[in-house]
Amino acid sequence: MAEERPIRVAVAGPRGRMGSETIRMIASAPEFILAAAVDHGHDGERVGSLPGLPELDARIYADIADCFSVEEPDVLIDFTNPEAGKRNLQSAIEFGVRPVIGTSGFSNEDVADYQKQMADKKLGGIIAPNFAIGAVLVMKFSQMAAKYFPDVEIIELHHDKKKDAPSGTAVKTAELIEKTRQPKKQGAPDERETLKGARGADIDGMRIHSVRLPGLIAHQEVLFGGKGELLTLRHDSMDRASFMTGVGFAIKEVMSLDSLVYGLENILN
Ligand SMILES: NC(=O)c1ccc[n+]([C@@H]2O[C@H](COP(=O)([O-])OP(=O)(O)OC[C@H]3O[C@@H](n4cnc5c(N)ncnc54)[C@H](O)[C@@H]3O)[C@@H](O)[C@H]2O)c1
Ligand SMILES: O=C(O)C1=N[C@H](C(=O)O)CCC1
């Protein structure tokens, strides 16, 4: 039987916390090859010349279209910011490169637009707000619990360099909960905030609270209250390695998909 060739991966955001972790994961996985990196600086340099990255010869491109036409990667991984991520994803669609997008902050309208474009081209890809398997399980368990406990509050806790709030994970968790929870406005009907924001953000009557502190990485608690009982589901990422099982899995899965999936839970079996 012919041996499968390694999957050629381009990484956008190689100097970032997640981009650099992804490159270290790719360097240690024989089933993947780092084809290139995409960064707004360091054009023409080698990935191995960036501090903290493994000795890899892959080239850094400032222009993603150049990267795609010269290197012809199979997959693009994006861990940048929502603006760059959207540009990079659009470019991946144009060049037929399968996107694996970890960047958070995409709206449902953005996702629907990319899904339409990729369905038309039969191009596989994934946008996943969280690649940690445990975080995805908390989302699924929350969806189950919400059927019995419509009173829910989500507390997401992240490092203090995080730019978006609430987290993509919290929004996705709330969206999954909405599928099973009877809509309900929580708290006392006549409650009022004496300090604006005290009750957090509101999705369908559910509350989301965002904590930002040094020392944290990525954590989430989903609290369900019932008569005389409290159910708490909690997940902690204590190292960015926690996201890499999901990233590696997604790279392999997108090779056989023909549409854009939103959420790792849709491809985990
Ligand atoms: N899906 C997940 O499991 C998961 C996990 C962690 C973080 N995230 C998300 O990933 C994103 C990145 O997080 P981070 O902690 O690595 O952030 P970071 O700030 O450490 O890294 C982002 C990097 O993107 C680079 N960048 C900015 N514009 C660029 C462009 N046009 N082209 C290429 N690179 C560009 C920046 O220079 C920076 O190095 C955030 O949206 C975060 O919420 C998702
Ligand atoms: O570090 C971050 O930023 C993270 N963002 C994701 C989100 O917005 O849900 C989750 C994992 C860490």
XYZ file of C-alpha atoms and ligand atoms in Angstrom:
325
model
C 0.000 0.000 0.000
C 1.347 3.456 -0.932
C 2.391 5.531 2.093
C 0.367 8.725 2.616
C 2.379 11.898 2.120
C 2.565 14.377 5.006
C -0.060 17.148 5.014
C 1.471 20.506 4.075
C 0.418 23.153 6.579
C 0.829 26.951 6.546
C 0.505 28.746 9.895
C -0.647 32.370 10.208
C 0.459 34.090 13.416
C 3.725 32.131 13.996
C 5.033 34.530 16.652
C 1.853 34.370 18.748
C 1.134 32.165 21.737
C -1.000 29.725 19.756
C 0.779 29.996 16.390
C 4.146 29.147 17.969
C 2.635 26.208 19.925
C 1.113 24.934 16.666
C 4.466 25.134 14.877
C 6.139 23.165 17.690
C 3.371 20.540 17.399
C 3.796 20.314 13.599
C 7.584 19.993 13.953
C 7.121 16.948 16.185
C 4.433 15.221 14.056
C 5.669 13.142 11.103
C 2.217 13.306 9.474
C 2.523 17.089 8.986
C 5.052 19.378 7.287
C 5.293 23.099 7.901
C 5.032 24.463 4.348
C 5.273 28.150 5.354
C 4.277 30.764 7.890
C 2.297 33.965 7.327
C 3.235 37.013 9.365
C 2.908 40.742 8.778
C 6.642 41.091 9.587
C 9.785 39.049 8.876
C 8.972 38.574 5.179
C 11.446 36.219 3.482
C 13.018 35.012 6.733
C 12.976 31.379 7.866
C 10.708 30.171 10.677
C 13.759 28.779 12.479
C 15.161 32.306 12.841
C 12.231 33.395 15.061
C 12.944 33.166 18.806
C 11.517 30.092 20.533
C 10.652 28.271 17.304
C 12.214 24.993 16.143
C 14.955 24.940 13.479
C 12.638 24.772 10.462
C 13.512 25.986 6.997
C 9.935 27.001 6.046
C 9.700 30.567 4.673
C 7.740 33.424 6.244
C 5.455 35.365 3.888
C 3.921 38.770 4.541
C 1.576 38.263 1.583
C -0.702 35.260 1.998
C -1.528 35.112 -1.734
C 2.224 34.765 -2.494
C 2.454 32.075 0.158
C -0.412 30.087 -1.330
C 0.736 30.371 -4.944
C 4.397 29.504 -4.223
C 4.037 26.872 -1.475
C 0.638 25.335 -2.347
C -0.171 24.195 1.213
C -3.046 21.765 1.832
C -4.176 23.489 5.020
C -4.030 26.984 6.536
C -4.063 27.298 10.326
C -4.953 30.752 11.592
C -4.316 32.019 15.115
C -4.186 35.779 14.597
C -7.028 38.245 15.254
C -10.523 38.542 13.744
C -9.550 41.095 11.052
C -6.469 39.203 9.813
C -8.250 35.875 10.294
C -11.117 36.903 8.003
C -8.714 38.133 5.297
C -6.682 34.929 5.569
C -9.754 32.711 5.435
C -11.093 34.549 2.374
C -7.764 34.094 0.655
C -7.682 30.387 1.560
C -11.093 29.950 -0.068
C -9.880 31.695 -3.220
C -6.804 29.440 -3.464
C -8.626 26.223 -2.464
C -6.550 25.817 0.724
C -8.447 24.113 3.572
C -8.796 26.495 6.533
C -8.457 25.466 10.189
C -9.389 28.622 12.056
C -8.800 28.947 15.787
C -9.048 32.720 15.894
C -12.088 33.817 17.906
C -14.387 36.766 17.275
C -16.146 35.646 14.077
C -19.868 36.477 14.006
C -22.550 33.963 13.006
C -23.076 36.029 9.834
C -19.358 35.694 8.970
C -19.521 31.938 9.516
C -22.660 31.596 7.363
C -21.054 33.602 4.552
C -17.907 31.415 4.533
C -20.024 28.263 4.756
C -21.914 29.299 1.626
C -18.732 30.086 -0.301
C -17.074 26.833 0.731
C -20.149 24.708 -0.011
C -20.143 26.194 -3.530
C -16.487 25.181 -3.934
C -16.866 21.886 -2.015
C -13.940 22.977 0.148
C -13.458 21.462 3.613
C -12.521 23.484 6.679
C -13.266 24.218 10.294
C -13.728 27.229 12.555
C -13.408 26.109 16.172
C -13.584 28.525 19.111
C -11.832 25.928 21.278
C -9.641 22.982 20.256
C -9.279 21.515 23.771
C -11.194 18.236 23.929
C -12.247 18.857 27.548
C -13.657 22.284 26.683
C -15.694 20.765 23.857
C -17.014 18.084 26.243
C -18.102 20.788 28.707
C -20.045 22.408 25.856
C -21.748 19.109 25.032
C -22.483 18.293 28.703
C -23.885 21.821 29.121
C -26.210 21.258 26.176
C -27.474 18.075 27.909
C -27.858 19.722 31.325
C -29.728 22.785 30.011
C -32.704 20.605 29.105
C -33.278 20.089 32.847
C -31.737 23.305 34.210
C -32.840 26.422 32.257
C -31.135 28.740 34.776
C -27.555 29.024 33.553
C -24.657 31.392 34.102
C -21.347 31.054 32.237
C -18.126 32.326 33.747
C -15.171 32.360 31.354
C -11.726 33.165 32.701
C -8.722 34.020 30.517
C -5.249 35.560 30.601
C -5.112 39.350 30.616
C -3.670 39.632 27.056
C -6.892 38.334 25.529
C -8.433 40.986 23.303
C -12.008 39.730 22.813
C -14.793 39.302 25.365
C -16.771 37.227 25.815
C -14.638 34.309 24.645
C -15.610 32.420 21.504
C -15.955 29.342 23.725
C -18.546 31.013 25.961
C -20.571 32.179 22.944
C -20.461 28.702 21.385
C -21.445 27.123 24.728
C -24.434 29.470 24.972
C -25.417 28.652 21.369
C -25.382 24.910 22.122
C -27.334 25.462 25.357
C -29.945 27.457 23.399
C -30.737 24.316 21.403
C -32.085 22.491 24.507
C -32.967 25.242 27.041
C -36.458 26.702 27.245
C -35.981 30.476 26.713
C -36.110 32.222 30.066
C -35.188 35.602 31.538
C -33.164 34.731 34.597
C -32.933 36.411 37.981
C -35.616 38.397 39.783
C -38.118 39.956 37.363
C -37.544 43.335 38.986
C -33.760 43.082 39.410
C -31.779 46.175 38.447
C -28.073 46.855 38.149
C -26.856 49.591 40.469
C -23.461 49.233 38.765
C -23.628 48.808 34.960
C -22.393 45.382 33.822
C -22.802 43.732 37.223
C -25.043 41.010 35.767
C -22.753 40.342 32.788
C -23.680 39.946 29.118
C -27.076 38.579 28.136
C -27.650 35.827 25.570
C -31.296 34.783 25.487
C -31.675 35.604 29.210
C -28.511 33.614 30.120
C -25.632 35.527 31.654
C -21.964 35.449 30.610
C -19.229 36.886 32.844
C -15.669 37.452 31.570
C -12.698 37.407 33.945
C -9.231 38.565 32.770
C -6.254 37.980 35.058
C -2.518 37.343 34.738
C -1.701 33.728 35.580
C -4.769 32.345 33.813
C -4.727 30.625 30.399
C -8.262 29.527 29.403
C -10.955 28.333 31.805
C -14.722 28.099 31.855
C -17.394 27.287 34.411
C -20.996 26.642 33.476
C -23.304 26.871 36.488
C -26.802 25.397 36.476
C -29.122 26.212 39.356
C -32.220 24.209 40.311
C -34.403 23.877 43.385
C -31.955 23.134 46.219
C -29.128 22.102 43.890
C -26.260 23.489 41.847
C -24.482 21.711 38.996
C -21.069 23.116 38.014
C -19.190 22.033 34.890
C -15.634 23.323 34.703
C -12.739 23.030 32.297
C -9.203 24.365 32.687
C -6.519 24.699 30.031
C -3.349 25.026 32.073
C -1.039 24.799 29.072
C -1.551 25.676 25.394
C -0.542 22.090 24.589
C -4.156 21.340 25.619
C -5.341 22.726 22.278
C -2.962 20.704 20.113
C -4.786 17.343 20.119
C -7.772 19.125 18.603
C -5.674 21.112 16.132
C -3.892 17.954 14.899
C -7.207 16.121 14.632
C -8.777 19.022 12.696
C -5.877 19.172 10.202
C -6.445 15.522 9.309
C -10.252 15.779 9.242
C -10.468 18.790 6.922
C -8.630 16.798 4.250
C -11.761 14.690 3.757
C -14.458 17.332 4.424
C -16.263 19.180 1.637
C -17.812 22.002 3.678
C -16.983 24.400 6.506
C -17.748 23.026 9.963
C -18.277 25.428 12.900
C -17.178 23.780 16.154
C -14.942 20.793 16.879
C -17.925 18.959 18.447
C -19.310 18.465 14.930
C -16.380 16.298 13.820
C -15.556 14.463 17.071
C -17.278 11.102 17.130
N -9.566 27.901 19.111
C -8.791 27.735 20.170
O -8.675 26.644 20.735
C -8.011 28.919 20.676
C -7.075 28.766 21.696
C -6.346 29.860 22.084
C -6.545 31.072 21.460
N -7.472 31.185 20.488
C -7.654 32.414 19.707
O -6.553 32.505 18.818
C -6.250 33.870 18.549
C -4.783 34.127 18.831
O -4.516 33.922 20.205
P -3.033 34.081 20.786
O -3.145 33.948 22.248
O -2.117 33.203 20.024
O -2.759 35.606 20.406
P -1.342 36.325 20.170
O -1.609 37.793 20.295
O -0.295 35.696 21.049
O -0.977 35.957 18.666
C -1.553 36.531 17.536
C -0.442 36.707 16.516
O -1.023 37.076 15.284
C -0.098 37.943 14.641
N -0.764 38.684 13.581
C -1.525 39.803 13.645
N -1.909 40.166 12.419
C -1.401 39.242 11.556
C -1.463 39.062 10.149
N -2.097 39.924 9.370
N -0.823 37.998 9.609
C -0.167 37.123 10.386
N -0.052 37.258 11.731
C -0.681 38.294 12.287
C 0.418 38.823 15.787
O 1.657 39.413 15.432
C 0.567 37.790 16.895
O 1.884 37.244 16.898
C -7.213 34.680 19.423
O -8.331 35.042 18.645
C -7.640 33.685 20.496
O -8.912 33.983 21.030
C -8.205 30.135 20.093
O -6.353 32.524 24.789
C -7.405 32.787 24.173
O -7.618 33.895 23.655
C -8.427 31.724 24.024
N -9.480 31.995 23.326
C -10.491 31.058 22.994
C -11.850 31.707 23.029
O -11.997 32.910 22.775
O -12.807 30.982 23.303
C -10.474 29.812 23.821
C -9.151 29.328 24.213
C -8.174 30.401 24.630
